[in-house]
Every structure is written in structure tokens, then in C-alpha cells.
Short mmCIF file of C-alpha atoms in Angstrom, two decimals:
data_model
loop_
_atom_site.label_atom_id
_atom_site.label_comp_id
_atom_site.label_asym_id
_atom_site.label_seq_id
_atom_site.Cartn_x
_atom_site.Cartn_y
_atom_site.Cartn_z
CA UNK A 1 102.96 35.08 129.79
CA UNK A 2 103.46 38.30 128.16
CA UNK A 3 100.08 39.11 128.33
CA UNK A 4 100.11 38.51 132.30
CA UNK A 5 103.23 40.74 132.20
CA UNK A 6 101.25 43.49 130.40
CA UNK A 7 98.21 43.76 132.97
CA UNK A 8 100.78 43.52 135.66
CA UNK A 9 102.42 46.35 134.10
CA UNK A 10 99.03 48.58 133.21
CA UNK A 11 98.25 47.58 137.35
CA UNK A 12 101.38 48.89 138.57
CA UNK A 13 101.05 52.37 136.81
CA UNK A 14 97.52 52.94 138.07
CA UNK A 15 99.00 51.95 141.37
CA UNK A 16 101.54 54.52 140.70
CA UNK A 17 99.36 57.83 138.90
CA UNK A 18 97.46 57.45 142.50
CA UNK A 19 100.19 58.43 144.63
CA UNK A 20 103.20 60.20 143.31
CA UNK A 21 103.10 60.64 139.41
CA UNK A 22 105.65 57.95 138.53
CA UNK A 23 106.19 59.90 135.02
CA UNK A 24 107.30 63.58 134.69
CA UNK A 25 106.72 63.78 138.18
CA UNK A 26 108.73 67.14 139.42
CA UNK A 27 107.48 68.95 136.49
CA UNK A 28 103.68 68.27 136.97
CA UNK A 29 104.23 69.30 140.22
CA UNK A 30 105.11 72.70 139.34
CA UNK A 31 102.46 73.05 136.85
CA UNK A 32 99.44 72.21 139.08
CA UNK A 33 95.57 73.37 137.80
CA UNK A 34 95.04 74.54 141.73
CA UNK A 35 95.86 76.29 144.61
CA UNK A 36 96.37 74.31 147.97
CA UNK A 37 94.37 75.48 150.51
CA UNK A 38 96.36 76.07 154.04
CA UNK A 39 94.03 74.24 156.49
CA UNK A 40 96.30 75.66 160.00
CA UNK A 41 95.03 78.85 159.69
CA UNK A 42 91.01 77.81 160.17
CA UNK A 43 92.29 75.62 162.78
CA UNK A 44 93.72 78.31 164.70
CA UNK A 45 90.80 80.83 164.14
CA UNK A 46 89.03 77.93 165.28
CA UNK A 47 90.71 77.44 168.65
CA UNK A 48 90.67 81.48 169.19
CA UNK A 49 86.91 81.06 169.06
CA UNK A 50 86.93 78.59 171.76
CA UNK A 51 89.77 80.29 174.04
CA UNK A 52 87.38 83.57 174.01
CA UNK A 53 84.37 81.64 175.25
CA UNK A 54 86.27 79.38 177.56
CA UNK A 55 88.26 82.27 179.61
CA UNK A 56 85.26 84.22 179.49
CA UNK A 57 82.49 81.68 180.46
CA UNK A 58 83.01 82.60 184.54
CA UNK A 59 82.80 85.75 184.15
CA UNK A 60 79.27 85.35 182.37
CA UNK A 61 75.75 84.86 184.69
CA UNK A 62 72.22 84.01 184.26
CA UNK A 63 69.52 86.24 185.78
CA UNK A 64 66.05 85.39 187.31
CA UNK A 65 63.64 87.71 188.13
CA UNK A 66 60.64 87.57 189.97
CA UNK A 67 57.95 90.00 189.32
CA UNK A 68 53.93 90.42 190.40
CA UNK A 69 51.51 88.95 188.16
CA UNK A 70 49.30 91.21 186.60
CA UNK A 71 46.73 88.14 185.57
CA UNK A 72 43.55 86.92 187.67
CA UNK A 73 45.54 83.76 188.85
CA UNK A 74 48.13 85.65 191.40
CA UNK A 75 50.86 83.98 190.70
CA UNK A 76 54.49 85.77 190.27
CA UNK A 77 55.82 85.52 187.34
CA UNK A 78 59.23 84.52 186.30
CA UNK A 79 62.02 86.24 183.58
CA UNK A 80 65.36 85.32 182.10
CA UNK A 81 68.35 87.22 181.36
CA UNK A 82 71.91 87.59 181.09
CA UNK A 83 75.05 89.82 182.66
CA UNK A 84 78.73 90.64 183.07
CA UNK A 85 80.92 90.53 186.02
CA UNK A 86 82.66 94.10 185.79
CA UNK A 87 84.19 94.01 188.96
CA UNK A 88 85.55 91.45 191.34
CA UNK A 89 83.57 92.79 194.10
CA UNK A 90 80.24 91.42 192.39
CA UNK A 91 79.04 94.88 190.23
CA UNK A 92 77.49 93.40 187.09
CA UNK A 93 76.53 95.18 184.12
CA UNK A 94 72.59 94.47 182.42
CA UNK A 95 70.19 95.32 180.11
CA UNK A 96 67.28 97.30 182.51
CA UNK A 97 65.12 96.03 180.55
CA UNK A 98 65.73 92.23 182.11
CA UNK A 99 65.01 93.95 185.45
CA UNK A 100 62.28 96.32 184.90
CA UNK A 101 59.83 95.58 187.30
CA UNK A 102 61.63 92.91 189.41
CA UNK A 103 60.78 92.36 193.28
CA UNK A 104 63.97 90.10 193.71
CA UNK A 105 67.16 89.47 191.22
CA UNK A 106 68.48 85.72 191.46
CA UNK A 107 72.39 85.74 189.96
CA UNK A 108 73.81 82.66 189.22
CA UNK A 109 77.72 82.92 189.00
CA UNK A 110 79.64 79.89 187.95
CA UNK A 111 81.60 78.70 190.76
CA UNK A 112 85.57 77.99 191.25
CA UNK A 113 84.38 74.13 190.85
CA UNK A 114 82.60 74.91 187.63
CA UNK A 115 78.96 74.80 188.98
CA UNK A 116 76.11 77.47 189.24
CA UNK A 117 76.18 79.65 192.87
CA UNK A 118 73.06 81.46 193.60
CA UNK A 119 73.01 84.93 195.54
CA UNK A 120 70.44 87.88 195.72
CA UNK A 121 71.04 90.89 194.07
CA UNK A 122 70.60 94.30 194.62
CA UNK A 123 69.98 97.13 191.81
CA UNK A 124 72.70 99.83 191.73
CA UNK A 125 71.39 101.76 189.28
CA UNK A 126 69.26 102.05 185.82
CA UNK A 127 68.87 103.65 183.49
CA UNK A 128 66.16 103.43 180.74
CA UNK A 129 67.14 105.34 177.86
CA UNK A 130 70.52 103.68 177.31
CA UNK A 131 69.36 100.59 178.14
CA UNK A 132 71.79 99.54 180.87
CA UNK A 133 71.62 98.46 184.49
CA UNK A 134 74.42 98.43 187.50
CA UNK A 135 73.44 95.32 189.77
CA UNK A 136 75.83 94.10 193.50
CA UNK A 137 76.06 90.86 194.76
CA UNK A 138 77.85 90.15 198.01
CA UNK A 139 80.05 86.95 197.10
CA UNK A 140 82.78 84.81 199.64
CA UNK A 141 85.33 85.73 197.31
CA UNK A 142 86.94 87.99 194.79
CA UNK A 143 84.66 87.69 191.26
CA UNK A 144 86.41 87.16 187.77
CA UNK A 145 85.80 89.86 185.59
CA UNK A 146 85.34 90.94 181.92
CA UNK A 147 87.13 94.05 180.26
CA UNK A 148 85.67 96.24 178.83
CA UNK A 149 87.10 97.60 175.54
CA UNK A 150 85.69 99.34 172.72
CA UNK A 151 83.33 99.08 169.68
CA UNK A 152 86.01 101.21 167.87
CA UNK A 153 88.41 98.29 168.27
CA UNK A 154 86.25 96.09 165.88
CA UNK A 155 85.43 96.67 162.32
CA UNK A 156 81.95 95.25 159.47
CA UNK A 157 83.27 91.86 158.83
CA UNK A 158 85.22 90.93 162.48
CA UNK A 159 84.51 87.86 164.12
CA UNK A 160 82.71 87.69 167.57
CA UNK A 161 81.77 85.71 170.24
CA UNK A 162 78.11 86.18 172.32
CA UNK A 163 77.91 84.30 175.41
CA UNK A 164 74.28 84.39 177.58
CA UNK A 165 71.19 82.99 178.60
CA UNK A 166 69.00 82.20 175.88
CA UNK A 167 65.87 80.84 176.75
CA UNK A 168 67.16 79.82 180.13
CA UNK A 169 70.56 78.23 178.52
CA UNK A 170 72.93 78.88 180.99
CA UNK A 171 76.48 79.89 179.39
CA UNK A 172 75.71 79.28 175.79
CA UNK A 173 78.02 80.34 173.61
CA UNK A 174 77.58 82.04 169.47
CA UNK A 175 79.84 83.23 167.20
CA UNK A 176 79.27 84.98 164.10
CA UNK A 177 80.37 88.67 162.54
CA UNK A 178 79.94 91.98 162.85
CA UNK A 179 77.54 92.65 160.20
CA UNK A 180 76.88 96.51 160.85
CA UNK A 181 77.57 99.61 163.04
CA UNK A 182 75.77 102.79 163.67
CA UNK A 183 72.26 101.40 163.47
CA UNK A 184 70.61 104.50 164.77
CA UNK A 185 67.09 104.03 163.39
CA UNK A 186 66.57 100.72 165.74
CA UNK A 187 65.29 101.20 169.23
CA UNK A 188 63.82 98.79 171.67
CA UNK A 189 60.65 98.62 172.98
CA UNK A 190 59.03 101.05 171.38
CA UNK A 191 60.83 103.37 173.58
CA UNK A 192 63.11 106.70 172.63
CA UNK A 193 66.41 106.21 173.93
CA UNK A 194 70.25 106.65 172.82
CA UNK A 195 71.22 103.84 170.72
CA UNK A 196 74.10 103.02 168.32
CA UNK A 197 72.92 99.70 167.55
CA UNK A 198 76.15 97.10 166.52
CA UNK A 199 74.43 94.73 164.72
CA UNK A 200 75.81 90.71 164.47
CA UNK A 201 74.94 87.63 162.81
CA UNK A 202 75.64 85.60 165.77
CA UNK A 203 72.99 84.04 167.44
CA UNK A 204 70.77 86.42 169.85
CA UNK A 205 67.80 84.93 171.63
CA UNK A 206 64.99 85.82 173.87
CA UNK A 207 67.06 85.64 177.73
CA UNK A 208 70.41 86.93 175.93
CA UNK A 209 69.88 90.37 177.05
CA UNK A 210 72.41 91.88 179.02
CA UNK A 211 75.18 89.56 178.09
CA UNK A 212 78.28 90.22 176.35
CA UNK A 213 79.87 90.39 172.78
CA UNK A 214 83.35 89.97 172.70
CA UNK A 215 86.02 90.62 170.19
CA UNK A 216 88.94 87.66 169.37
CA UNK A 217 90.71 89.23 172.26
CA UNK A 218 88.17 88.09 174.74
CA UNK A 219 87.36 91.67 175.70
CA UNK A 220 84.04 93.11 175.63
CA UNK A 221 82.36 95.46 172.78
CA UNK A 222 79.05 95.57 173.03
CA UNK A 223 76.40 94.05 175.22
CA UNK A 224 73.48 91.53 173.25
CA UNK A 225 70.10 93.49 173.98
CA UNK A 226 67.51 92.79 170.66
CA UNK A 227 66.49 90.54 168.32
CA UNK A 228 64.60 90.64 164.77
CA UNK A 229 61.51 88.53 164.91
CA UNK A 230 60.93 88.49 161.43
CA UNK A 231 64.60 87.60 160.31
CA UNK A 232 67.64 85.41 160.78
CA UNK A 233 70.70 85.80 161.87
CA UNK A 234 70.00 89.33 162.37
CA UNK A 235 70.81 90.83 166.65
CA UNK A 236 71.60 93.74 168.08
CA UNK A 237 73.85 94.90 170.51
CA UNK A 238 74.66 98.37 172.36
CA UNK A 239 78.32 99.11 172.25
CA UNK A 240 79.91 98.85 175.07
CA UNK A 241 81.35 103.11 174.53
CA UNK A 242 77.54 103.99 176.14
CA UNK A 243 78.03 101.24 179.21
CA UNK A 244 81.42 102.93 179.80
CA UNK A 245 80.09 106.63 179.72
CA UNK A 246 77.17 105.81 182.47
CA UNK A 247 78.41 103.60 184.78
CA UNK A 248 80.18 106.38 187.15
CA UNK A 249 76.66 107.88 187.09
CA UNK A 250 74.70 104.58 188.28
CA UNK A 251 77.00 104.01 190.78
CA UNK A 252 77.31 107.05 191.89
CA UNK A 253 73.40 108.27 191.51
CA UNK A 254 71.31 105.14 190.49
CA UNK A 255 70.64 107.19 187.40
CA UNK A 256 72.23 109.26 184.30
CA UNK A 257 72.43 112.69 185.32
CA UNK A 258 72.45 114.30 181.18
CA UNK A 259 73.07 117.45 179.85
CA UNK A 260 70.35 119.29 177.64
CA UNK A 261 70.62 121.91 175.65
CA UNK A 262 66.54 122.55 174.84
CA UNK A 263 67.36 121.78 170.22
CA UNK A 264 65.53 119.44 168.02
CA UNK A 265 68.45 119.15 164.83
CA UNK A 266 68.13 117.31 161.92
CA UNK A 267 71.07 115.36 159.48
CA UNK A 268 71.96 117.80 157.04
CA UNK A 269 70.58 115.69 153.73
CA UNK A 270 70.10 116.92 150.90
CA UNK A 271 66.09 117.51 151.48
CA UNK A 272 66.90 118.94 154.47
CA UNK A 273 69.42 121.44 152.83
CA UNK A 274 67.10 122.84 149.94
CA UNK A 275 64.24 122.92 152.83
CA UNK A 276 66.25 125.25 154.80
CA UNK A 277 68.46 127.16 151.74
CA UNK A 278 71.85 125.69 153.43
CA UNK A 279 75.11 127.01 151.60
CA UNK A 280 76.83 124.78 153.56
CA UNK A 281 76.20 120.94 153.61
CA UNK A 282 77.99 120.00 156.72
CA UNK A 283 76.88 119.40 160.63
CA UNK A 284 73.52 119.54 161.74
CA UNK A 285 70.71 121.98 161.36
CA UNK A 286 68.29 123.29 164.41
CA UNK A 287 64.75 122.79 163.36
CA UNK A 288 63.76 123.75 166.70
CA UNK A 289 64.89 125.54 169.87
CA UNK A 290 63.14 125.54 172.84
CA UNK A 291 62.20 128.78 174.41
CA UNK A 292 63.99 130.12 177.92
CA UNK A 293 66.50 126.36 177.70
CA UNK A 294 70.25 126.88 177.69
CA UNK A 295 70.54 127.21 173.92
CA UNK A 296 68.18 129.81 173.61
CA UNK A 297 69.34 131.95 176.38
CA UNK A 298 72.77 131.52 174.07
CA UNK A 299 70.99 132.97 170.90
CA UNK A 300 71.40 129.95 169.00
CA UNK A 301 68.30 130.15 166.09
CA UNK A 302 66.08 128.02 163.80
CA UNK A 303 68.16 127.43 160.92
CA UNK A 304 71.87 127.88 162.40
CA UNK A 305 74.10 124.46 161.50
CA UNK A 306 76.10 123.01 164.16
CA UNK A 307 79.26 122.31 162.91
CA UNK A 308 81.68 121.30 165.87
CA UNK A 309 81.19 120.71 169.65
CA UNK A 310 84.26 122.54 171.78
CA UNK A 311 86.77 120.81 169.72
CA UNK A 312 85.29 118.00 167.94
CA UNK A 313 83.48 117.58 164.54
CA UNK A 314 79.47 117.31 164.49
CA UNK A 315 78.39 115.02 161.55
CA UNK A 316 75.30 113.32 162.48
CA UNK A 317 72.41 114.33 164.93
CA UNK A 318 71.80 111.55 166.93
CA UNK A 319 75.93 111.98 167.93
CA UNK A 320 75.61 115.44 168.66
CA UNK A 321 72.51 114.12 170.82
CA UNK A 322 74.56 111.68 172.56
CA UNK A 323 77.99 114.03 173.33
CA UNK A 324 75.60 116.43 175.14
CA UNK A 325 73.91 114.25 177.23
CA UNK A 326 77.34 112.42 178.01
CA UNK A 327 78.81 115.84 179.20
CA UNK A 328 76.47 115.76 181.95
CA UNK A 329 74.79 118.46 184.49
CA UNK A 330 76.26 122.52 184.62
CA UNK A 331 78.95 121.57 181.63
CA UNK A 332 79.80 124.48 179.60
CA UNK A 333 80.15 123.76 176.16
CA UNK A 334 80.61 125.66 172.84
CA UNK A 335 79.11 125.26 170.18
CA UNK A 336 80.80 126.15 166.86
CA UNK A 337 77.79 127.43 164.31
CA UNK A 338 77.29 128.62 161.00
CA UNK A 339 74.83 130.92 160.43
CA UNK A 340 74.22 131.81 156.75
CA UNK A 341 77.96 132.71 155.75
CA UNK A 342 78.77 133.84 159.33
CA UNK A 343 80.59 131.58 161.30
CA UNK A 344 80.45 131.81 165.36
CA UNK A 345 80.61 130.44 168.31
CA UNK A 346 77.97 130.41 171.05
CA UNK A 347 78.79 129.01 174.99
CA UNK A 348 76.14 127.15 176.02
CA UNK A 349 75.80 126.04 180.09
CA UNK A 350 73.92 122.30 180.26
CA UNK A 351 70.94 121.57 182.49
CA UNK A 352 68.75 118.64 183.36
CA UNK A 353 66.91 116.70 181.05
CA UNK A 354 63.32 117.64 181.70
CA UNK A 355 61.89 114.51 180.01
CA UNK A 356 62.23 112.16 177.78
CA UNK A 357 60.57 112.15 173.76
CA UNK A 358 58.36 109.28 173.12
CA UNK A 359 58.60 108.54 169.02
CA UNK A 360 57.33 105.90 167.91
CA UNK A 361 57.45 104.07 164.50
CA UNK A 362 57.34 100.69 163.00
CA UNK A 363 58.36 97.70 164.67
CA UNK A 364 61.55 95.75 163.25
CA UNK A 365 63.07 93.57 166.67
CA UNK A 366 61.96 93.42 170.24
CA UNK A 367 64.36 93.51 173.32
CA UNK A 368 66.33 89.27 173.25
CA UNK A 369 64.61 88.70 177.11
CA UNK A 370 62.57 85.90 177.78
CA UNK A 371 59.62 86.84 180.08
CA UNK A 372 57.58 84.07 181.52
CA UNK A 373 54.63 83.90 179.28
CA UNK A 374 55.75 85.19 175.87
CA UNK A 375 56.96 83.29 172.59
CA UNK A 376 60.25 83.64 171.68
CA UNK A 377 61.27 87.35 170.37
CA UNK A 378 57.57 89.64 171.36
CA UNK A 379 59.96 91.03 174.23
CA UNK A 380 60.46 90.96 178.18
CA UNK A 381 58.48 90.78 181.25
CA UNK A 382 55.88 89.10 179.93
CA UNK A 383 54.54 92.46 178.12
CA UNK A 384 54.94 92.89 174.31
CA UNK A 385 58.16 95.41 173.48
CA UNK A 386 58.92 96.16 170.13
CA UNK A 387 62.03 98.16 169.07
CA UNK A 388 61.25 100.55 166.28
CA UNK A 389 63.07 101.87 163.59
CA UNK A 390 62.76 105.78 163.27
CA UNK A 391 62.46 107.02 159.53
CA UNK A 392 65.79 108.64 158.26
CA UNK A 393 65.98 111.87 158.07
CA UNK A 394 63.62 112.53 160.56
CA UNK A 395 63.77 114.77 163.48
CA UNK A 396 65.72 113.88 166.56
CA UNK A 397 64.75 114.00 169.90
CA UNK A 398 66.17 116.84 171.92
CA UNK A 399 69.47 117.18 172.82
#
């Protein structure tokens, strides 16, 4: 009997030390080896995820393209893309690369009962050096739309949702982070152009081109346009700023009307600022300056450092690059220079571009559109595009 009573016993603490400590109990509480993790805030990040893709999913479409075959067999060939409803009268926003040699533009909206809508589409406006295209569709009814917002309002490190068309998808939905900004020395397709590359470790396939990345707000920040064939987890994606700046000029034009000044400038490094005997270690230096263009009609020289544009700060080329093109056609501008020790300031009237710089350099991604006849990632149309990184410290192409 007593032993009985002593096994019941042992049984009843072990019973006990399972649940709550039946011994000491308050102060081994207070003296736990651990912190307890809070599991309500994942949940909710969780659910923001989902809210973002949800609410944005209708304003979200797939694009088909039809384009002439360029093989003996005749046959048309078929591409994949994505887009964003801007505006509820049916102007969507695009890579041009998903369109770029299209003889008819399929968009599939989702409709108000939740399944795809088909109409024809009609190209706005493209242009090929930012990457972007305005398309119209004529729908029944008013469109949902995206906002657009800013790749400003999201920082290395933020969460963000990609919704597109990979591989013919429709409406798939990534998440993932921002992993970098400013990724100047990626370009796609081989081609020159003005990019500011946000790059994300959410998912970006061949067909999401053109589609959007969205912040936990469910606005817009960049638009998916590249992928990295040789990696993981590694897209691209055009901030939404450069969309913002062109689209009056689509609309208005079909194409980006920029403003040139006729300078090649460089980042001032530090090999750049022994090569030229700088003093001064901040702007941009003009390795070149084309003869009778706007700047040298100004007197700006070989050798002069940019330091400001009318009332803003230059840092880097390839933004000095981009704020005169974005003023546009017969802007006057001044440019605030340092020449030697002698500060001054030269007025400078923009013109038209007269053509674009083709630089090429080795390939690192290739524009995320799925073309008919290519494997996943060698880029759109069925034709190979690469996007190429450009060697720091190189040249830019002229503002």
C-alpha cells in the first residue's frame, strides 16, 4: 500500500511539472531562461500581405500580343505580359518592351464577377529608353485603378507585393523585400536607356513585365520589368518616379519629348578626380562637350564640375542625366559650376535629343517577358535581350 501511494504520488507530480509548476510556481515564472515570442504581430503582417494583393488583383491584367513570325513556317507568334489600370477610363501602364513589335494587344481585365474580359487595345504611347508604354482600352464601364505613389516612400529591407503574368499565370501574386535601390549599372536588353533599377527578392518571371510592385499600402512603387538568369531571388523593377515623369508626354505625344544639353560627365571618384586635378570632390565632371549643342554655346568646358542644377544638388551622373531629360524641350536651366576655384553659373536653353547612345557591356538579367519561343529568362518577343550592367565609373551617355 504505501508503495502504491508513492508511484501515485511520483505520477501526480509529473502530471503536475507538465502544466503549471505545482512547486515554486510564481517565482519560476518570473525567472524564465526565454523570451516569448508574440505570434499576433506575423499574423497581422500576414493578412496585410494578402489585403494588398486582394484589393489590388482587379486592377492587375494579362497581355497577349501577336506579332509576325520571322521563321520559314509563317506562323504569328504569340507573347505574354503584364499591366496596370491607371485610369478608370481603360489607360494602362507597360513595359514597351512586352509590346515591341505587336500587330494587335489582347487585355484581359478581371471582370465585376471575378472572371477574365477580353478587349483590343490600342498603343498610346512608348517609349524605349525608359522602358514604359501608355496602352487604351474602350471598356462598358468605369475601370478600377492602381495609385501610383513613390519609390521614395519605401526603404532596403520593406516588404512588397508583385502581382503579374508569369509565364502566362494570370494574377499571380509574390511577396518578398526590397533588397536594393539605385541600381544604375543594370539595363535591359542590351539597350542604353534611363534606369534606376529597384531591385526585390520577390519572385519576377518571364511574362511579369509591366506589372506592378506595391508597397504594404497597396499603392504602386515600381513596375516588375527584369530578371537575373543566372541567380535567385534576384528582379528588377523601374520605380514608378520615371512612369510618373513620362506619362503626360505619351499621352500627349506618343513619345518623351527630352531635354539635351550636348555633355558626356562622369561620377566624381576618386580616379576620376586625380585624372582631372579636381580640388573639389563634389558633383560631376564634363569629360566631354559637344560642339555648337546648348552647353557649348553656354561656355561650359572639359573639366568644369557640375555642382547643382537651378536649385538642386548634383551628386551622381546618371541623375543629372535623368533631371535634364525630365525638364523637357526649350527649358532653361542653370547650371551651377565650378571651374578650378571659380565658382559660376552658366544658363543653358534645352533642345531635342538627337539620338540615343548604344553602350553595351556584359550581360547580368534579361527583360521578365515571355515571348513565344524562348526559355524562361533569354528575354521578349521571341529575340534574345540581355540587360547589361555598365562598368562603374564609366562614362555616361549624354545628357
Amino acid at each position: 500500500m504505501v508503495g502504491g501511494r508513492w508511484w501515485v504520488g511520483v505520477s501526480l507530480a509529473l502530471l503536475c511539472g507538465l502544466g503549471t509548476p505545482a512547486w515554486g510556481a510564481r517565482q519560476e515564472t518570473n525567472r524564465r531562461l526565454w523570451v516569448e515570442a508574440q505570434q499576433r504581430s506575423v499574423r497581422k503582417e500576414r493578412s496585410i500581405l494578402s489585403q494588398v494583393a486582394q484589393a489590388a488583383m482587379p486592377a492587375v491584367v494579362s497581355i497577349t500580343t501577336r506579332q509576325a513570325s520571322t521563321g520559314a513556317e509563317g506562323e504569328s507568334q504569340k507573347g505574354i505580359g503584364s499591366g496596370l489600370i491607371i485610369h478608370e477610363d481603360g489607360y494602362i501602364l507597360t513595359s514597351a518592351h512586352v509590346i515591341e513589335g505587336a500587330e494587335d494587344i489582347t487585355i484581359s481585365v478581371y471582370s465585376e464577377r471575378g472572371y477574365p474580359e477580353d478587349f483590343p487595345a490600342e498603343l498610346v504611347g512608348e517609349d524605349t529608353r525608359t522602358d514604359f508604354a501608355l496602352l487604351k482600352i474602350h471598356a462598358p464601364r468605369k475601370l478600377p485603378v492602381l495609385k501610383l505613389s513613390s519609390a521614395t516612400r519605401v526603404e532596403v529591407g520593406d516588404h512588397v507585393v508583385v502581382i503579374g503574368n508569369p509565364f502566362g499565370l494570370a494574377h499571380s501574386v509574390t511577396a518578398g523585400v526590397v533588397s536594393a535601390k539605385g541600381r544604375t549599372d543594370v539595363t535591359p536588353n542590351g539597350r542604353d536607356g534611363d534606369f534606376d533599377y529597384m531591385q526585390v527578392d520577390a519572385s519576377i518571371n518571364p511574362g511579369n513585365s509591366g506589372g506592378p510592385v506595391l508597397d504594404l499600402n497597396g499603392d504602386v512603387v515600381a513596375i516588375a520589368n527584369a530578371v537575373n538568369v543566372a541567380g535567385q531571388g534576384i528582379g528588377f523593377a523601374i520605380p514608378v518616379d520615371i512612369a510618373k515623369a513620362i506619362i503626360p508626354h505619351l499621352r500627349k505625344y506618343g513619345r518623351v519629348r527630352r531635354g539635351w544639353m550636348g555633355v558626356s560627365v562622369q561620377d566624381c571618384t576618386p580616379t576620376v578626380v586625380e585624372a582631372y586635378g579636381l580640388v573639389h570632390a563634389r558633383g560631376v565632371v564634363v569629360s566631354e562637350v559637344q560642339d555648337g549643342g546648348p552647353a557649348a554655346r553656354a561656355g561650359l568646358q572639359v573639366g568644369d564640375v557640375i555642382e547643382g542644377l537651378d536649385t538642386g544638388r548634383v551628386e551622381r551622373a546618371h541623375k543629372l542625366r535623368w533631371q535634364v531629360a525630365a525638364r523637357g524641350v526649350g527649358r532653361n536651366v542653370v547650371l551651377h559650376v565650378r571651374r578650378g576655384e571659380r565658382p559660376m553659373k552658366l544658363r543653358v536653353r534645352l533642345e531635342d535629343m538627337p539620338g540615343e547612345v548604344d553602350q553595351l557591356a556584359p550581360a547580368v538579367a534579361t527583360p521578365s517577358f515571355h515571348g513565344p519561343e524562348e526559355a524562361p529568362g533569354t528575354g521578349g518577343g521571341g529575340a534574345e535581350g540581355q540587360a547589361n550592367g555598365r562598368a562603374p565609373g564609366g562614362k555616361a551617355p549624354t545628357p
